[in-house]
Short mmCIF file of C-alpha atoms in Angstrom, two decimals:
data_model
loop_
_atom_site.label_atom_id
_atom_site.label_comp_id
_atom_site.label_asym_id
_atom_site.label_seq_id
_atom_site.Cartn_x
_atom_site.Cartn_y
_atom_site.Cartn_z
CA UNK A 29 -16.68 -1.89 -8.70
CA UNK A 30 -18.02 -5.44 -8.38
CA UNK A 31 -21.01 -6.90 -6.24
CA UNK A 32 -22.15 -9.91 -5.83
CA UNK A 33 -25.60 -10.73 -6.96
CA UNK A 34 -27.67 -14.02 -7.65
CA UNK A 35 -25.59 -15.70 -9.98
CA UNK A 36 -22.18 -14.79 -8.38
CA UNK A 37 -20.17 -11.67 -8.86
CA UNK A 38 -21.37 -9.02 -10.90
CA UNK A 39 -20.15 -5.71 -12.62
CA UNK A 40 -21.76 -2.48 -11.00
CA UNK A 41 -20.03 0.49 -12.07
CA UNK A 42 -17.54 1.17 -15.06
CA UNK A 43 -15.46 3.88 -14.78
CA UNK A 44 -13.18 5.38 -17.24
CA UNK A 45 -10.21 7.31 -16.66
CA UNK A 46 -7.19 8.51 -18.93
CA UNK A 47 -4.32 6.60 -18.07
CA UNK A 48 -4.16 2.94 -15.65
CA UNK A 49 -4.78 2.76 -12.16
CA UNK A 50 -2.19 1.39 -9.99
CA UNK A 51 -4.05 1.82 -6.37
CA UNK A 52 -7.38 1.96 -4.85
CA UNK A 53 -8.68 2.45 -1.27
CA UNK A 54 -12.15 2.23 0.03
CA UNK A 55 -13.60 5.49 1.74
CA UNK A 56 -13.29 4.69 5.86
CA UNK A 57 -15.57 7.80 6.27
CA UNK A 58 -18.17 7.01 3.15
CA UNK A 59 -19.22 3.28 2.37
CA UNK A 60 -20.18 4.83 -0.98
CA UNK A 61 -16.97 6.16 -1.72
CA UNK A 62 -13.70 4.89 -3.12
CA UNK A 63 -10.11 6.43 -4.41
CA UNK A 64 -8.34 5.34 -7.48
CA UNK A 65 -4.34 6.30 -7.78
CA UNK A 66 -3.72 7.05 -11.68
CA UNK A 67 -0.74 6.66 -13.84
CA UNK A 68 -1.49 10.26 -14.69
CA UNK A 69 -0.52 11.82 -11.60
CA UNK A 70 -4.01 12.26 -9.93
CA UNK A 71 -6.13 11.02 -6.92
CA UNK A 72 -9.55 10.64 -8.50
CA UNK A 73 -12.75 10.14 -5.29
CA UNK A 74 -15.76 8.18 -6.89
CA UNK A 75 -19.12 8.25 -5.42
CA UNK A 76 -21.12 4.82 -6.47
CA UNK A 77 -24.46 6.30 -5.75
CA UNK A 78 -24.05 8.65 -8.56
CA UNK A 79 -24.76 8.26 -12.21
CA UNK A 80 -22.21 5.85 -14.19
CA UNK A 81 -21.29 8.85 -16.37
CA UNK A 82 -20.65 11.21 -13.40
CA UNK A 83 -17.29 12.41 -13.41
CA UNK A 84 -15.09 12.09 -9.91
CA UNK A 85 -16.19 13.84 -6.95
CA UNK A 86 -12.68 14.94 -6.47
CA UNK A 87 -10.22 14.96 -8.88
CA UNK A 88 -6.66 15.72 -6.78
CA UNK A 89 -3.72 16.57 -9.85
CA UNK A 90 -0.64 17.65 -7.58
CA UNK A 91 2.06 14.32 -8.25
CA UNK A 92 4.13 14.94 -11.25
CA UNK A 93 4.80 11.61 -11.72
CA UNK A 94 2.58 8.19 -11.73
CA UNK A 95 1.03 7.63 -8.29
CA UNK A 96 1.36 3.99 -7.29
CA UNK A 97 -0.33 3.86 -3.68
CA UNK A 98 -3.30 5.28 -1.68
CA UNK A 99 -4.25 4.12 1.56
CA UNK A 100 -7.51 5.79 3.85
CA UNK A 101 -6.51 6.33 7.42
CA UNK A 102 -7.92 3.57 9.47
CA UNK A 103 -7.90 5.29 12.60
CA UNK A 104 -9.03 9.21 12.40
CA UNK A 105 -10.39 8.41 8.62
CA UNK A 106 -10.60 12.00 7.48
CA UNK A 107 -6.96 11.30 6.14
CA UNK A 108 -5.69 10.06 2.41
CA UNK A 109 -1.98 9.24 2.53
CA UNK A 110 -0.67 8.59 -1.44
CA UNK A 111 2.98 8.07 -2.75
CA UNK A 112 4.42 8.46 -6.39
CA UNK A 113 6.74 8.23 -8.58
CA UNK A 114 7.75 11.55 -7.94
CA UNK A 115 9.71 10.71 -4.74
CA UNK A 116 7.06 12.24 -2.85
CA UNK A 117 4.32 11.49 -0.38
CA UNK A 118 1.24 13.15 -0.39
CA UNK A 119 -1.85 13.63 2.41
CA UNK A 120 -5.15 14.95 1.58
CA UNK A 121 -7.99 15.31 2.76
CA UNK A 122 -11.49 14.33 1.00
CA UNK A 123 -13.24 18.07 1.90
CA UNK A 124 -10.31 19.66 0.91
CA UNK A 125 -9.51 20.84 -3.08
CA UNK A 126 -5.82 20.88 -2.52
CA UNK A 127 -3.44 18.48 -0.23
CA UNK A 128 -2.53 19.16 3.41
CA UNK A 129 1.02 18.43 3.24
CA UNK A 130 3.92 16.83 0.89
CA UNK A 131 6.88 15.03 2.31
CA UNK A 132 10.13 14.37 0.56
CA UNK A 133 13.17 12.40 1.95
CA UNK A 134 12.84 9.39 -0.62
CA UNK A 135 15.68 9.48 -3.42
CA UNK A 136 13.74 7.12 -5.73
CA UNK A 137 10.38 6.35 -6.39
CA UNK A 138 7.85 5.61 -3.56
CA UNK A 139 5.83 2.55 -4.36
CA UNK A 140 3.78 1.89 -1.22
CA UNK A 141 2.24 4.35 1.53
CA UNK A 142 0.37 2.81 4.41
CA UNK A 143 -1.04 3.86 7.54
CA UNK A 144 -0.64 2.16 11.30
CA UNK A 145 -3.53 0.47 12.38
CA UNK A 146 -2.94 1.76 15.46
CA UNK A 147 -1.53 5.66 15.44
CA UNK A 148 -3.74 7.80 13.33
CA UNK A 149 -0.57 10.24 12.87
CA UNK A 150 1.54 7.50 11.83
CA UNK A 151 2.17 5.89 8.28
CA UNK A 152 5.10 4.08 6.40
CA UNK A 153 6.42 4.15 2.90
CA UNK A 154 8.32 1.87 0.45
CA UNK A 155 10.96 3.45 -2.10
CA UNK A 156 13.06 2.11 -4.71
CA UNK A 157 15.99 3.24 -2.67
CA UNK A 158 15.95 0.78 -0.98
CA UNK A 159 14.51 2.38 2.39
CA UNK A 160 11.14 2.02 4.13
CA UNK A 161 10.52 4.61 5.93
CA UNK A 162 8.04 5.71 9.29
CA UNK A 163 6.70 9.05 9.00
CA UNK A 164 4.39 11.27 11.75
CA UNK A 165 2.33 13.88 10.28
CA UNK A 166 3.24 16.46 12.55
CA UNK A 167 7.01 16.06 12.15
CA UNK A 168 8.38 17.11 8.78
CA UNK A 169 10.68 14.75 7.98
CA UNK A 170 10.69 11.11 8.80
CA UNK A 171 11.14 9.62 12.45
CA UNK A 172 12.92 5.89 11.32
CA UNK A 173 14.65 4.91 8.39
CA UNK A 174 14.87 1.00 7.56
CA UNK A 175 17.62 0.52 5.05
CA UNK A 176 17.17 -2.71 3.61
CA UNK A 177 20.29 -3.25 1.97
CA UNK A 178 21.08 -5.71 -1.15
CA UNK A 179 17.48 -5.38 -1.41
CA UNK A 180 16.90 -3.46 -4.59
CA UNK A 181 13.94 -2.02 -4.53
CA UNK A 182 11.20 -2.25 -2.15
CA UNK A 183 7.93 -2.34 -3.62
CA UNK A 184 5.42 -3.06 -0.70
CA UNK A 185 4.92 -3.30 3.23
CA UNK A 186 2.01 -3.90 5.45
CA UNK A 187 1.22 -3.59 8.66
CA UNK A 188 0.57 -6.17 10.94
CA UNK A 189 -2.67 -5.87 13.01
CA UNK A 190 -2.04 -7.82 16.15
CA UNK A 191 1.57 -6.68 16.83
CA UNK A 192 1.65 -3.07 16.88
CA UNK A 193 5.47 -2.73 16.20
CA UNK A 194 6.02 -5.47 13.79
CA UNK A 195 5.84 -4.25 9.76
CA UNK A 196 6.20 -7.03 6.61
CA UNK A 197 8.22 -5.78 3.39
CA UNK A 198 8.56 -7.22 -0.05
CA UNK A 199 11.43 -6.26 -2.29
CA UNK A 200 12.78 -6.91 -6.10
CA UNK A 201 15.65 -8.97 -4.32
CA UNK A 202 12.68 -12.31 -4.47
CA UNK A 203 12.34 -11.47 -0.54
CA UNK A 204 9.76 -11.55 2.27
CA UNK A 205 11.40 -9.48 5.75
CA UNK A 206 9.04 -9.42 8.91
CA UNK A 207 10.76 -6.32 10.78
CA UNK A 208 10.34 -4.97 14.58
CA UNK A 209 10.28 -1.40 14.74
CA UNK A 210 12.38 -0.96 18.07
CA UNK A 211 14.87 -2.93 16.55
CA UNK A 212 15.43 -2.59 13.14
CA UNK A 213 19.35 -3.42 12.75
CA UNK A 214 18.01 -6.63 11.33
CA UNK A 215 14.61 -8.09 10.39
CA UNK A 216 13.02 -10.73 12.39
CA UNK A 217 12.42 -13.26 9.93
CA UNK A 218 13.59 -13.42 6.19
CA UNK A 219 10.89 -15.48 4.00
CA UNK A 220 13.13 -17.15 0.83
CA UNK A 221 11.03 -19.00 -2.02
CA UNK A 222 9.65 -16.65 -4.45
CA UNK A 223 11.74 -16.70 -8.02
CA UNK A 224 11.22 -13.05 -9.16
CA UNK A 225 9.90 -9.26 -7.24
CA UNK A 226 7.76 -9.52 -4.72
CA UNK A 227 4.94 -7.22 -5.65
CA UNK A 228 2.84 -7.16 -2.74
CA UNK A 229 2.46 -8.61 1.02
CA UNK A 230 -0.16 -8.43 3.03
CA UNK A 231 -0.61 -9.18 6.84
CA UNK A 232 -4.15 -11.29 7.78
CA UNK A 233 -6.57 -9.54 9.75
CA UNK A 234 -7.26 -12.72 11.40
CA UNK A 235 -4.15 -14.56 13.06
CA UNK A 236 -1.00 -12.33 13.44
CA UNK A 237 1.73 -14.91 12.46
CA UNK A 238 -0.19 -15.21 8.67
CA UNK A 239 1.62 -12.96 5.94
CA UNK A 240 0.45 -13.26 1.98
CA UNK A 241 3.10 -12.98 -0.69
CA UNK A 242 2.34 -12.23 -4.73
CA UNK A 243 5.11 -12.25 -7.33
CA UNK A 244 5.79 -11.24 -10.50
CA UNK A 245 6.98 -15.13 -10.38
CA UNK A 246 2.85 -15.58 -10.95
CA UNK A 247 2.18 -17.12 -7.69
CA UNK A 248 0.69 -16.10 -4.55
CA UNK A 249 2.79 -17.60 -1.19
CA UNK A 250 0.68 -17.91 2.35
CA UNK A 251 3.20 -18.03 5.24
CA UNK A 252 3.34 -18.56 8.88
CA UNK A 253 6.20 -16.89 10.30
CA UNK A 254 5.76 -18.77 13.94
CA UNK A 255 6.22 -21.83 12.32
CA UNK A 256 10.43 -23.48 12.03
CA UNK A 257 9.37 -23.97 8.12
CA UNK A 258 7.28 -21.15 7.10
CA UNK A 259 5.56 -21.62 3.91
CA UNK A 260 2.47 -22.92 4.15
CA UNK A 261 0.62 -22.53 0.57
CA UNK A 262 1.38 -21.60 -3.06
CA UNK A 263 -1.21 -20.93 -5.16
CA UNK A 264 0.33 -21.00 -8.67
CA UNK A 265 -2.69 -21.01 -11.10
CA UNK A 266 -1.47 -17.40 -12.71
CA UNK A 267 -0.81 -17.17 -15.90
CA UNK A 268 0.89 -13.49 -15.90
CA UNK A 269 2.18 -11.54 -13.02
CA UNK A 270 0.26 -11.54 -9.49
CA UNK A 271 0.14 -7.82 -8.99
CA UNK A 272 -2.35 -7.89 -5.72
#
C-alpha cells in the first residue's frame, strides 16, 4: 500500500504473503480495508490500521487453484466476487468465514470477475474458453454466454460506466471487442493494434467512449471508440509486460 506524502509517493505498509498476488480490490464498505487474490488459492482481507506484522483479517482458502481476480461489489458492497484457475467463481462475504456460493459453467480457467456498476446481483467473468460470461447471484447458472470465437483466450473485461449494457473484452488473439449485451451475435467495435495478449482493459470513469488497453506487447493503448480511427495514445515506455 502506497501514499503519497511530501516528497511524492511513499511506501506505507509491506505485506508478505506465501505465493504472488495476481488481484487486489479496495474494501467499498471499509476505506481501511483491502483484498489481495493469491497464487496460493486464497482471498487474504488486510486492515491498514493494524500493526505491519498483523496477519490478514480474513484469510478465505476454498480455490484449488491460483485465483487471478477479485472485484468488491460497487453497488450493495457487502459482496466479494473472485475467479480462479480452478474454473470456478467464488462470492464471499467479508463477515462471513466461509463463501456464500460457488458457480461453475467455465471449462477453462477464469481470469477476470467483475461486477455491474449498475445491478448489485449482477457480475461477468472472463475464461480461457473463450466465453465471457453474465451471471445473477440468485440464478445458479449463468443468464448470457458471449462466445468470442478465434479469440483464444479471454483474459479481461470491464464494464462501462455510462452505458449500462455495453461491456469491453481483451483476449490472447492481440484484440480489443466493445460488446452490447442485447445483442451479442457480434461486438460493436473491434479495436486492432496491439502485437501480443491483451492483458487488461479498462473503461474511464470519466467519458464513456474512452477504453484503456495494456499488453504483454509492453504498451498501454488509450482509445476512443466514437471516433472513425480509434486509437488515440500509446504509451510505450515499458520495458517488460504491462500487466495493469
Amino acid at each position: 500500500n502506497v501514499g503519497v506524502g511530501p516528497t511524492g509517493v511513499e511506501m506505507e505498509r509491506i505485506y508478505d504473503t506465501q505465493d504472488g498476488l495476481f488481484d487486489c480490490s479496495w474494501s467499498e464498505l471499509n476505506e481501511n480495508q483491502i483484498a489481495t487474490a493469491s497464487g496460493d488459492g486464497s482471498i487474504k482481507l488486510w486492515d491498514l490500521t493494524l500493526p505491519v506484522l498483523e496477519f490478514p483479517i480474513k484469510n478465505w482458502h476454498e480455490h484449488g487453484r491460483e485465483v487471478f481476480s477479485v472485484h468488491w461489489n460497487l453497488v450493495r458492497k457487502d459482496t466479494i466476487v473472485s475467479g480462479s484457475w480452478d474454473k470456478t467463481i467464488k462470492l464471499w462475504n467479508p463477515e462471513s468465514s466461509q463463501s456464500i456460493n460457488t458457480y461453475t459453467g467455465h471449462r477453462e480457467c477464469v481470469y477476470n470477475t467483475i461486477w455491474s456498476p449498475y445491478n448489485p446481483d449482477i457480475f461477468g467473468s472472463a475464461s480461457g474458453d473463450q466465453t465471457v460470461k453474465i451471471w445473477d447471484v440468485k440464478a445458479p447458472q449463468s443468464v448470457q454466454t458471449i462466445n468470442i470465437i478465434n479469440s483464444n483466450e479471454v483474459l479481461s473485461l470491464d464494464w462501462n460506466k455510462y452505458r449500462e449494457n455495453v461491456i469491453v473484452t481483451g483476449s490472447v488473439d492481440h484484440t480489443v471487442r466493445v460488446w452490447d449485451l442485447r445483442n451479442t451475435v457480434r461486438e460493436l467495435v473491434c479495436l486492432r493494434g496491439h502485437e501480443y495478449a491483451v492483458r487488461r482493459v479498462k473503461c474511464s470513469p470519466h467519458k464513456a467512449s474512452i477504453v484503456a488497453s495494456v499488453s504483454y506487447d509492453m504498451t498501454l493503448r488509450l482509445w476512443d471508440t466514437d471516433k472513425e480511427n480509434p486509437l488515440v495514445g500509446v504509451h510505450d515506455a515499458h520495458t517488460e509486460f504491462v500487466l495493469g
